[in-house]
Coordinates of C-alpha atoms in Angstrom, one line a residue:
M149 CA 135.7 123.6 257.5
F150 CA 139.1 125.5 257.2
R151 CA 137.2 128.7 257.5
W152 CA 136.7 128.1 261.2
F153 CA 140.3 127.3 262.2
P154 CA 142.6 129.9 260.8
P155 CA 144.4 130.5 264.3
F156 CA 145.4 126.8 264.6
L157 CA 147.1 126.8 261.2
A158 CA 148.8 130.2 261.7
T159 CA 150.6 129.1 264.9
N160 CA 152.9 126.8 262.9
I161 CA 154.4 129.7 260.9
P162 CA 157.1 131.8 262.8
R163 CA 156.2 135.4 263.1
S164 CA 159.6 136.5 261.7
V165 CA 158.5 135.0 258.4
W166 CA 155.3 136.8 257.8
D167 CA 155.8 140.0 260.0
P168 CA 158.1 142.6 258.2
A169 CA 158.7 144.2 261.6
Q170 CA 160.6 141.1 262.7
Y171 CA 163.6 141.5 260.3
N172 CA 165.6 138.3 260.0
P173 CA 168.9 138.9 258.2
N174 CA 169.2 135.2 257.4
W175 CA 166.0 135.1 255.5
P176 CA 167.2 134.7 251.9
D177 CA 164.4 136.6 250.1
S178 CA 163.2 140.1 250.1
Y179 CA 159.6 140.9 251.2
G180 CA 159.4 143.1 248.1
H181 CA 158.9 140.2 245.9
E182 CA 155.6 138.6 245.2
I183 CA 155.0 135.4 247.2
S184 CA 154.7 133.3 244.1
S185 CA 158.3 134.3 242.9
R186 CA 159.8 134.1 246.3
R187 CA 160.4 130.3 246.1
E188 CA 161.9 130.2 242.6
W189 CA 165.3 128.9 242.1
P190 CA 167.8 130.4 242.7
A191 CA 166.2 131.8 245.8
R192 CA 168.9 134.5 246.2
K193 CA 170.1 136.8 243.6
W194 CA 173.5 137.5 245.5
S195 CA 175.6 135.1 247.5
V196 CA 176.3 137.7 250.1
G197 CA 173.5 140.0 251.5
L198 CA 170.1 140.8 250.0
E199 CA 169.0 143.1 247.3
P200 CA 166.8 145.6 249.0
R201 CA 163.3 146.2 247.7
T202 CA 161.1 147.7 250.5
P203 CA 161.7 151.0 252.2
R204 CA 162.5 149.3 255.5
E205 CA 165.1 147.1 253.8
W206 CA 166.6 150.2 252.2
L207 CA 166.9 151.7 255.6
Q208 CA 168.6 148.7 256.9
F209 CA 170.9 148.5 253.9
S210 CA 174.4 150.2 253.7
Y211 CA 177.2 149.7 251.3
R212 CA 179.7 149.8 254.2
N213 CA 178.1 146.7 255.9
L214 CA 177.9 145.1 252.5
A215 CA 181.7 145.8 251.9
Y216 CA 182.4 144.4 255.3
A217 CA 180.5 141.1 254.5
Y218 CA 182.0 140.8 251.0
N219 CA 185.6 141.5 252.1
G220 CA 185.3 139.0 254.9
A221 CA 183.9 136.4 252.7
L222 CA 186.5 137.0 250.1
R223 CA 189.4 136.6 252.6
A224 CA 187.7 133.3 253.9
C225 CA 187.9 131.7 250.4
Q226 CA 190.2 128.8 250.0
S227 CA 191.2 129.2 246.3
L228 CA 191.6 131.9 243.8
P229 CA 188.8 130.8 241.5
S230 CA 186.3 130.9 244.4
M231 CA 187.6 134.4 245.2
L232 CA 187.1 135.5 241.6
L233 CA 183.4 134.5 241.7
L234 CA 182.8 136.7 244.7
Y235 CA 184.9 139.5 243.3
K236 CA 182.8 139.5 240.1
E237 CA 179.8 139.9 242.2
M238 CA 181.4 142.7 244.1
K239 CA 182.1 144.6 240.8
Q240 CA 178.5 144.2 239.8
R241 CA 177.2 145.6 242.9
G242 CA 179.8 148.4 243.2
V243 CA 181.3 147.2 246.4
K244 CA 184.8 148.4 247.2
V245 CA 187.7 146.2 247.9
D246 CA 189.7 147.2 251.0
V247 CA 193.5 147.2 251.2
D248 CA 193.8 143.8 253.1
T249 CA 191.6 142.0 250.6
M250 CA 193.5 143.5 247.7
N251 CA 196.7 142.1 249.2
V252 CA 195.1 138.7 249.6
L253 CA 193.8 138.8 246.0
L254 CA 197.2 139.9 244.6
T255 CA 199.3 137.4 246.6
R256 CA 197.0 134.5 245.7
A257 CA 196.9 135.6 242.0
A258 CA 200.7 135.8 242.0
R259 CA 201.1 132.3 243.4
Y260 CA 198.4 130.8 241.2
E261 CA 200.1 128.6 238.6
H262 CA 197.7 129.1 235.7
I263 CA 197.7 132.9 235.6
R264 CA 199.6 135.2 233.2
V265 CA 201.8 138.0 234.5
D266 CA 200.0 140.6 232.7
D267 CA 196.7 139.5 234.3
I268 CA 198.1 140.3 237.7
F269 CA 198.9 143.8 236.8
L270 CA 195.4 144.1 235.1
L271 CA 193.8 142.9 238.3
F272 CA 195.7 145.5 240.3
D273 CA 194.5 148.2 237.8
E274 CA 190.9 147.0 238.1
L275 CA 191.1 147.0 241.8
T276 CA 192.4 150.5 242.1
S277 CA 190.0 151.8 239.5
L278 CA 187.2 150.3 241.6
G279 CA 188.4 152.3 244.6
A280 CA 191.0 150.1 246.4
R281 CA 193.9 152.2 247.8
A282 CA 197.2 150.5 247.3
D283 CA 199.9 150.3 250.1
L284 CA 203.5 149.3 250.2
A285 CA 202.7 145.6 250.5
A286 CA 200.7 145.6 247.2
A287 CA 203.4 147.6 245.5
E288 CA 206.2 145.2 246.6
T289 CA 204.0 142.2 245.5
L290 CA 203.8 143.8 242.0
H291 CA 207.5 144.4 242.2
I292 CA 208.2 140.7 242.8
V293 CA 205.9 139.9 239.9
F294 CA 207.7 142.3 237.7
N295 CA 211.1 140.7 238.5
H296 CA 209.7 137.4 237.3
S297 CA 208.5 138.9 234.0
A298 CA 211.6 138.7 231.8
A299 CA 209.7 136.8 229.0
M300 CA 207.4 139.8 228.5
P301 CA 208.0 142.4 225.7
L302 CA 210.3 145.3 226.4
E303 CA 207.5 147.9 225.8
W304 CA 205.3 146.1 228.4
R305 CA 208.2 145.9 230.9
E306 CA 208.9 149.6 230.5
A307 CA 205.3 150.6 230.9
R308 CA 205.0 148.5 234.1
R309 CA 208.4 149.8 235.5
R310 CA 207.1 153.4 235.1
Q311 CA 203.8 152.4 236.8
L312 CA 205.8 150.9 239.8
I313 CA 208.0 154.1 240.0
D314 CA 204.8 156.3 240.1
L315 CA 203.2 154.0 242.6
Y316 CA 206.2 154.2 244.9
N317 CA 206.4 158.0 244.8
D318 CA 202.7 158.4 245.4
L319 CA 203.0 156.0 248.4
A320 CA 205.9 157.9 249.8
L321 CA 204.0 161.1 249.8
E322 CA 201.1 159.4 251.5
E323 CA 203.5 158.1 254.1
I324 CA 205.0 161.6 254.7
E325 CA 201.5 163.0 255.3
R326 CA 200.6 160.1 257.6
L327 CA 203.6 160.3 259.9
T328 CA 204.2 164.0 259.9
P329 CA 201.8 164.8 262.9
H330 CA 203.5 162.2 265.0
H331 CA 207.1 163.7 264.7
V332 CA 208.7 160.4 264.2
D333 CA 211.7 161.5 262.0
R334 CA 213.6 158.2 262.4
L335 CA 210.7 156.0 261.5
L336 CA 209.9 158.2 258.5
M337 CA 213.6 158.2 257.5
E338 CA 213.6 154.3 257.6
Q339 CA 210.4 154.2 255.4
M340 CA 212.0 156.6 252.9
R341 CA 215.0 154.5 252.8
R342 CA 212.8 151.4 252.0
Y343 CA 211.1 153.3 249.1
R344 CA 214.6 154.4 247.9
N345 CA 216.0 151.0 247.9
N346 CA 213.0 149.5 246.0
L347 CA 213.3 152.3 243.5
R348 CA 217.0 151.8 243.0
L349 CA 216.2 148.3 241.8
L350 CA 214.0 149.9 239.2
D351 CA 216.9 152.3 238.1
A352 CA 215.0 155.2 239.5
G353 CA 214.6 157.4 242.6
L354 CA 212.2 159.4 244.5
R355 CA 210.8 162.5 242.7
P356 CA 212.2 166.0 243.6
A357 CA 208.7 166.9 244.6
V358 CA 208.6 164.1 247.2
Y359 CA 211.9 165.3 248.7
C360 CA 210.6 168.9 248.8
R361 CA 207.6 167.8 250.8
Y362 CA 209.7 165.5 253.0
F363 CA 212.2 168.2 253.9
H364 CA 209.5 170.6 255.0
V365 CA 208.4 168.3 257.7
M366 CA 211.8 167.3 259.1
N367 CA 212.6 168.3 262.7
S368 CA 216.4 167.4 262.8
A369 CA 219.1 169.4 261.1
T370 CA 221.4 166.3 261.0
L371 CA 218.9 164.1 259.3
L372 CA 218.1 167.0 256.9
L373 CA 221.6 167.2 255.7
E374 CA 221.8 163.3 255.5
E375 CA 218.6 163.2 253.4
V376 CA 220.0 166.0 251.1
H377 CA 223.1 163.8 250.6
N378 CA 220.9 160.7 249.9
F379 CA 218.9 162.7 247.3
L380 CA 222.1 163.6 245.5
W381 CA 223.2 159.9 245.5
D382 CA 219.7 159.0 244.2
L383 CA 220.5 160.8 240.9
V384 CA 223.7 158.9 240.2
P385 CA 224.9 155.2 240.3
S386 CA 226.8 154.0 243.3
D387 CA 230.2 154.0 241.5
H388 CA 229.8 157.7 240.4
P389 CA 232.7 160.1 241.0
A390 CA 232.4 162.0 244.2
M391 CA 234.2 164.5 246.3
E392 CA 235.3 163.8 249.9
V393 CA 234.3 166.6 252.3
P394 CA 236.1 165.9 255.6
T395 CA 234.2 168.6 257.5
L396 CA 230.9 167.0 256.6
K397 CA 232.1 163.4 256.6
L398 CA 230.4 162.9 253.3
R399 CA 231.1 162.2 249.8
V400 CA 229.3 164.5 247.5
P401 CA 228.6 163.3 244.0
F402 CA 229.1 165.4 240.9
V403 CA 225.6 165.1 239.6
A404 CA 225.9 167.7 236.8
S405 CA 227.1 165.0 234.4
V406 CA 223.9 163.0 234.6
L407 CA 221.3 165.8 234.7
K408 CA 219.0 166.3 231.6
R409 CA 220.2 169.3 229.8
P410 CA 219.8 170.5 226.1
S411 CA 222.5 169.5 223.8
T412 CA 225.5 171.8 223.1
Q413 CA 226.0 170.5 219.6
C414 CA 223.1 172.2 217.9
E415 CA 223.3 175.6 216.4
A416 CA 223.7 178.4 218.9
S417 CA 220.9 180.7 217.6
H418 CA 218.5 177.8 217.3
C419 CA 219.3 176.6 220.8
I420 CA 218.8 180.1 222.4
E421 CA 215.4 180.6 220.7
G422 CA 213.7 177.3 221.8
L423 CA 215.2 177.0 225.2
S424 CA 213.2 177.1 228.4
R425 CA 213.8 176.5 232.1
D426 CA 212.1 173.2 231.9
D427 CA 214.8 171.8 229.6
F428 CA 217.2 171.8 232.5
E429 CA 216.9 169.2 235.2
D430 CA 219.0 171.5 237.4
K431 CA 215.8 173.5 238.2
D432 CA 214.4 170.5 240.1
V433 CA 217.7 169.8 241.9
C434 CA 217.9 173.4 243.0
G435 CA 214.2 173.2 244.0
V436 CA 215.2 170.4 246.5
F437 CA 218.1 172.5 247.8
L438 CA 215.7 175.5 248.3
A439 CA 213.2 173.3 250.2
A440 CA 216.1 172.3 252.6
A441 CA 217.1 175.9 252.9
E442 CA 213.6 177.0 253.5
R443 CA 213.3 174.4 256.3
V444 CA 216.3 175.7 258.0
V445 CA 214.6 179.1 258.6
D446 CA 211.0 177.9 258.9
A447 CA 211.2 176.6 262.5
E448 CA 213.6 175.6 265.1
F449 CA 215.2 172.1 264.9
E450 CA 214.8 169.6 267.7
D451 CA 218.3 168.0 267.6
V452 CA 219.7 166.5 270.8
R453 CA 223.0 168.2 269.9
P454 CA 221.9 171.6 268.3
M455 CA 223.5 172.6 265.0
S456 CA 224.0 176.3 264.3
E457 CA 222.3 177.9 261.4
R458 CA 225.6 179.0 259.8
R459 CA 226.8 175.5 260.0
V460 CA 223.8 174.1 258.2
F461 CA 224.1 177.0 255.7
L462 CA 227.8 176.1 255.0
S463 CA 227.0 172.4 254.7
L464 CA 224.2 173.1 252.1
L465 CA 226.4 175.5 250.2
T466 CA 229.2 172.9 250.1
M467 CA 226.9 170.3 248.7
I468 CA 225.4 172.7 246.2
S469 CA 228.8 173.8 244.9
Y470 CA 230.4 170.4 244.8
S471 CA 227.4 168.9 243.0
G472 CA 228.0 171.1 240.0
V473 CA 224.4 172.1 239.2
L474 CA 223.4 175.3 237.5
Y475 CA 222.0 177.7 240.2
T476 CA 218.5 179.2 240.1
S477 CA 217.7 182.7 241.3
D478 CA 215.3 181.4 243.8
L479 CA 217.9 179.4 245.5
M480 CA 220.5 182.1 245.4
A481 CA 218.0 184.7 246.7
H482 CA 217.0 182.5 249.7
L483 CA 220.6 181.7 250.6
M484 CA 221.4 185.5 250.4
E485 CA 218.5 186.2 252.6
M486 CA 219.8 183.7 255.2
V487 CA 223.1 185.6 255.1
K488 CA 221.3 188.9 255.4
Y489 CA 219.7 188.0 258.6
S490 CA 222.6 186.0 260.0
R491 CA 223.7 186.9 263.5
S492 CA 227.3 186.2 262.9
N493 CA 228.9 189.6 262.4
K494 CA 232.3 188.1 261.8
T495 CA 231.4 186.1 258.8
R496 CA 228.4 187.9 257.2
N497 CA 230.4 189.8 254.7
T498 CA 232.5 186.9 253.6
D499 CA 229.5 184.7 253.2
A500 CA 227.6 187.3 251.2
Q501 CA 230.6 187.9 248.8
R502 CA 231.2 184.2 248.3
L503 CA 227.5 183.7 247.5
L504 CA 227.5 186.6 245.1
R505 CA 230.5 185.2 243.3
Y506 CA 228.6 181.8 243.0
A507 CA 225.6 183.5 241.7
V508 CA 227.5 185.6 239.1
R509 CA 229.3 182.6 237.7
G510 CA 226.1 180.5 237.6
S511 CA 227.6 177.1 238.7
S512 CA 230.7 175.8 240.3
A513 CA 231.6 173.2 237.7
A514 CA 234.9 173.7 235.9
Q515 CA 234.2 173.0 232.2
D516 CA 230.4 173.9 231.6
D517 CA 230.8 177.2 229.9
A518 CA 228.5 176.1 227.1
Y519 CA 225.8 175.0 229.5
R520 CA 226.2 178.2 231.6
S521 CA 225.7 180.4 228.6
M522 CA 222.6 178.5 227.7
W523 CA 221.4 178.7 231.2
H524 CA 221.9 182.4 231.6
S525 CA 219.9 182.9 228.4
V526 CA 216.8 181.4 230.2
E527 CA 217.5 182.2 233.9
K528 CA 218.6 185.5 235.4
V529 CA 220.5 184.1 238.4
V530 CA 221.6 187.5 239.8
D531 CA 218.3 189.2 239.9
G532 CA 217.1 192.1 242.0
R533 CA 216.5 189.9 245.0
V534 CA 220.1 188.6 245.1
V535 CA 221.6 192.1 244.6
G536 CA 219.3 193.8 247.1
R537 CA 219.9 191.3 249.9
Y538 CA 223.6 191.2 249.2
I539 CA 223.7 195.0 249.7
S540 CA 221.6 194.6 252.9
A541 CA 223.9 191.9 254.3
L542 CA 227.1 194.0 254.1
D543 CA 228.8 195.8 256.9
P544 CA 228.8 199.5 255.6
W545 CA 232.3 200.3 256.8
N546 CA 234.0 197.0 255.8
P547 CA 237.5 197.5 254.2
I548 CA 236.6 195.0 251.4
R549 CA 235.1 196.4 248.2
I550 CA 231.4 195.9 247.7
C551 CA 231.8 195.3 244.0
F552 CA 234.0 192.7 242.3
D553 CA 236.6 193.5 239.7
E554 CA 237.0 192.0 236.2
K555 CA 238.5 188.9 237.6
G556 CA 235.6 188.3 240.1
M557 CA 237.7 189.2 243.1
F558 CA 236.8 191.5 245.9
K559 CA 239.8 193.8 246.6
S560 CA 240.5 196.1 249.5
Y561 CA 239.8 199.9 249.6
P562 CA 242.8 202.1 249.9
S563 CA 244.2 202.3 253.4
S564 CA 243.2 205.9 253.8
F565 CA 239.6 205.0 253.4
R566 CA 239.7 201.7 255.4
A567 CA 238.3 201.3 259.0
S568 CA 241.7 200.2 260.4
P569 CA 245.2 199.6 259.2
K570 CA 245.3 195.9 260.2
V571 CA 242.8 193.1 259.6
E572 CA 243.0 190.0 261.8
L573 CA 242.2 186.7 260.2
E574 CA 240.4 184.0 261.9
R575 CA 238.8 180.8 260.9
E576 CA 235.4 179.6 262.3
D577 CA 234.8 175.9 263.0
G578 CA 232.8 174.2 260.4
A579 CA 233.9 176.3 257.5
P580 CA 234.7 174.0 254.5
M581 CA 238.2 174.2 253.2
D582 CA 238.2 174.9 249.5
D583 CA 239.8 177.5 247.4
Q584 CA 236.5 179.2 246.4
C585 CA 234.9 179.4 249.7
G586 CA 236.3 182.6 251.1
T587 CA 236.6 186.3 249.9
R588 CA 239.9 186.9 248.4
S589 CA 241.9 190.0 247.5
S590 CA 244.3 188.8 244.9
E591 CA 246.0 192.1 244.4
P592 CA 246.1 194.2 247.5
H593 CA 246.3 198.0 247.1
E594 CA 249.7 199.5 247.0
E595 CA 249.1 201.3 250.2
T596 CA 248.3 198.1 252.1
R597 CA 251.0 195.7 253.4
P598 CA 251.2 192.4 251.8
N599 CA 250.0 190.5 254.8
D600 CA 246.8 192.6 254.7
A601 CA 245.6 190.8 251.6
L602 CA 242.3 189.0 252.5
T603 CA 242.7 185.3 251.8
G604 CA 240.6 183.8 254.5
F605 CA 237.2 182.8 255.7
T606 CA 236.4 185.0 258.6
T607 CA 237.4 188.7 259.1
T608 CA 237.2 190.2 262.5
L609 CA 237.4 193.9 262.2
P610 CA 238.8 196.0 265.1
Q611 CA 236.8 198.9 266.4
K612 CA 236.9 201.7 263.9
T613 CA 237.5 205.4 264.6
S614 CA 235.6 208.4 263.3
E615 CA 238.4 209.3 261.0
A616 CA 237.6 206.3 258.8
C617 CA 233.9 207.2 258.6
T618 CA 234.1 210.1 256.1
V619 CA 232.2 211.4 253.2
E620 CA 234.9 210.1 250.8
A621 CA 234.7 206.7 252.3
L622 CA 230.9 206.6 251.9
N623 CA 231.0 208.0 248.4
M624 CA 233.5 205.3 247.3
R625 CA 231.2 202.6 248.7
W626 CA 228.2 204.2 247.2
E627 CA 229.8 204.2 243.8
D628 CA 230.7 200.6 244.3
I629 CA 227.0 199.7 244.9
K630 CA 226.0 201.6 241.7
R631 CA 228.7 199.8 239.8
L632 CA 227.5 196.5 241.2
V633 CA 223.9 197.2 240.1
E634 CA 225.1 198.2 236.6
L635 CA 227.4 195.1 236.2
T636 CA 224.7 192.6 237.2
G637 CA 221.9 194.4 235.3
A638 CA 219.5 193.8 238.1
L639 CA 217.4 196.9 237.2
V640 CA 217.5 196.7 233.4
A641 CA 216.8 193.0 232.9
P642 CA 213.6 192.4 231.1
S643 CA 210.8 191.1 233.4
S644 CA 209.4 187.6 232.9
E645 CA 206.8 185.3 234.4
H646 CA 209.5 183.8 236.6
S647 CA 211.2 187.1 237.4
P648 CA 208.5 189.8 237.7
Q649 CA 209.1 193.5 237.8
Q650 CA 208.6 193.6 241.6
Y651 CA 211.8 191.8 242.3
K652 CA 213.7 194.9 241.1
M653 CA 212.3 196.8 244.1
E654 CA 214.5 194.8 246.3
V655 CA 217.5 196.6 244.9
F656 CA 216.2 199.9 246.4
T657 CA 215.3 198.1 249.6
G658 CA 218.9 196.9 250.0
M659 CA 220.2 200.4 249.3
A660 CA 217.9 201.7 252.0
V661 CA 218.9 199.1 254.4
Y662 CA 222.5 199.9 253.8
L663 CA 222.0 203.6 254.6
R664 CA 219.8 202.8 257.7
T665 CA 222.7 200.6 258.9
V666 CA 225.1 203.5 258.4
A667 CA 222.9 206.0 260.1
T668 CA 221.9 203.8 263.1
G669 CA 224.9 201.7 263.6
Q670 CA 222.7 198.7 264.2
R671 CA 221.3 195.9 262.2
Y672 CA 218.1 194.0 262.5
D673 CA 218.7 192.7 266.0
S674 CA 219.7 195.2 268.8
G675 CA 220.6 192.3 271.1
G676 CA 224.1 191.4 272.4
D677 CA 225.4 190.1 269.0
G678 CA 223.8 192.6 266.7
F679 CA 225.5 195.2 264.6
G680 CA 226.3 198.3 266.8
S681 CA 226.2 196.4 270.1
A682 CA 229.0 196.3 272.7
S683 CA 230.3 193.0 271.4
D684 CA 230.3 194.2 267.8
V685 CA 233.7 195.3 267.0
S686 CA 232.6 197.0 263.6
S687 CA 230.4 199.7 265.2
C688 CA 231.5 203.2 264.0
S689 CA 231.5 205.1 267.3
A690 CA 234.0 207.5 268.8
V691 CA 232.9 206.6 272.2
D692 CA 234.8 203.7 274.0
L693 CA 232.4 201.0 274.9
S694 CA 234.6 199.4 277.5
T695 CA 232.0 197.4 279.4
G696 CA 229.1 195.4 278.0
A697 CA 226.6 196.9 280.4
E698 CA 227.5 200.4 279.4
G699 CA 227.4 199.6 275.8
R700 CA 223.9 198.1 276.0
D701 CA 222.7 201.0 277.9
L702 CA 224.2 203.3 275.4
N703 CA 222.5 201.4 272.5
K704 CA 219.2 201.7 274.2
R705 CA 219.6 205.4 274.6
S706 CA 221.1 206.3 271.1
L707 CA 218.9 206.1 268.0
F708 CA 221.7 207.0 265.6
A709 CA 225.4 206.2 265.3
E710 CA 227.7 208.6 267.0
G711 CA 230.9 210.2 265.9
Y712 CA 229.9 211.2 262.4
S713 CA 230.7 214.7 261.0
I714 CA 227.9 217.0 259.9
Q715 CA 229.0 216.7 256.3
L716 CA 228.6 212.9 256.5
W717 CA 225.1 213.2 257.9
V718 CA 224.2 215.6 255.0
R719 CA 225.5 213.1 252.5
I720 CA 223.6 210.2 254.1
F721 CA 220.3 212.2 253.9
S722 CA 221.0 213.3 250.4
L723 CA 221.5 209.6 249.4
V724 CA 218.2 208.7 251.0
Q725 CA 216.5 211.3 248.8
E726 CA 218.3 209.9 245.8
I727 CA 217.0 206.5 246.4
R728 CA 213.5 207.8 246.9
S729 CA 213.6 209.8 243.6
N730 CA 215.0 206.7 241.8
V731 CA 212.2 204.5 243.1
E732 CA 209.5 207.0 242.0

């Protein structure tokens, strides 16, 4: 009888049930199961979503949609135990927890009265290992939990403290990369201040690598100097001794007393043998200063009130010297390169000599002879780059000696070889007032008058005459250059992985640039403020450049300096051949 009425029975079954083409997401079972096992209890293997069996179900299945469903269901739970049931299922199926769900889980776990403190951190570890990406809210939740864990063992607290420090530093790097394309320096600065304040509660600070990346993306010179200042205060407690710098309106802390350095109490020979650059934390601090100095020359700043490159340079140099760190060759070489390409003709010489004196000494701290001797055994501060760029930065006919004396001072040449009988002293705005910041001549030559001793910060040299540009004057300066190279040992120092042999080539480059400047009367820029231009008072020309227009036209016409004798030209080209033979 039933054989004759199949259509009448089939009309009561909905088509979506028996036709796989009509996919019903609410249907609890997979069509891949046999019909006999499809009604067994429990009907569904998972509480959220199906387990795909057929090819069509696999096409309609995605882990992303499954994650959306699970994370939504997890956030909709009313209690932590019900959340943990779903969370266990997510782990079994390999579904990732998103950042919002992780924050909900952590905050509910932190408020749950029957949970242990250690389990909250273990839950966070499990979440991150399963692919959840932490954010600042999760880190601060863990920080609050850590503050309430005084009953835990000291080893556990120290391990979790270090975990929080690493977490904050990683999040700071992510925040820098996220906000960099948007050029929001103020917002980024506030975020970094938040990380800094949280880390200060953990007796720590942002890593130097974070600051290096941070400085490279800054677009404001004012904020850059402020953040360098904040970095120095990160290294020391708030009651640490500091030096007031009125020109910078900052208090620069003396960080050398808290940096990690090898002990000076051990045997000298043993210390020297086992030392490396990594034993000194000064290397990382100088790396941060180097990142700030590199940012100064990488691109233009976007300050509303622009700050000159020299002012930024002097501010950085003041913070470097007042902090008391041991200088690295990379930092000194980059600062010397900034001086080398400086457009300020009045201050280039004094800046270069001040920087060379800092590099030769190795640090600016008063009583760190033991540390400096250990540091010089592992780091050649005055390497070929520093010496070569120093020679390149000099005005060839400057009356101040190129090489320092045994006391580290730069004296004057005899007046018969000087460019002029009188030197006018000026001070540029923004130069910090300290005893070490200018080029000094402690014992002026007998032929010079007492008021000619150079004690100041900025020397403005009057226009020289051809009588001062003689072969004897050039020979005296060239001997000074040779003596400087010999004293610093830039060419004879053994090469290392950190200081390869190629750095020594910069010494010859500096000599060649020096002779080129003598021969052409011009520096790198032939504009209005370059060496040899009409506004440059140190050009060695017998022609009177009375007006700026005539001077510019003359500079465009002349390829070489004028007013030299034929003997001087012969000497210049013989020195060029000498450099070439030395290089070969």
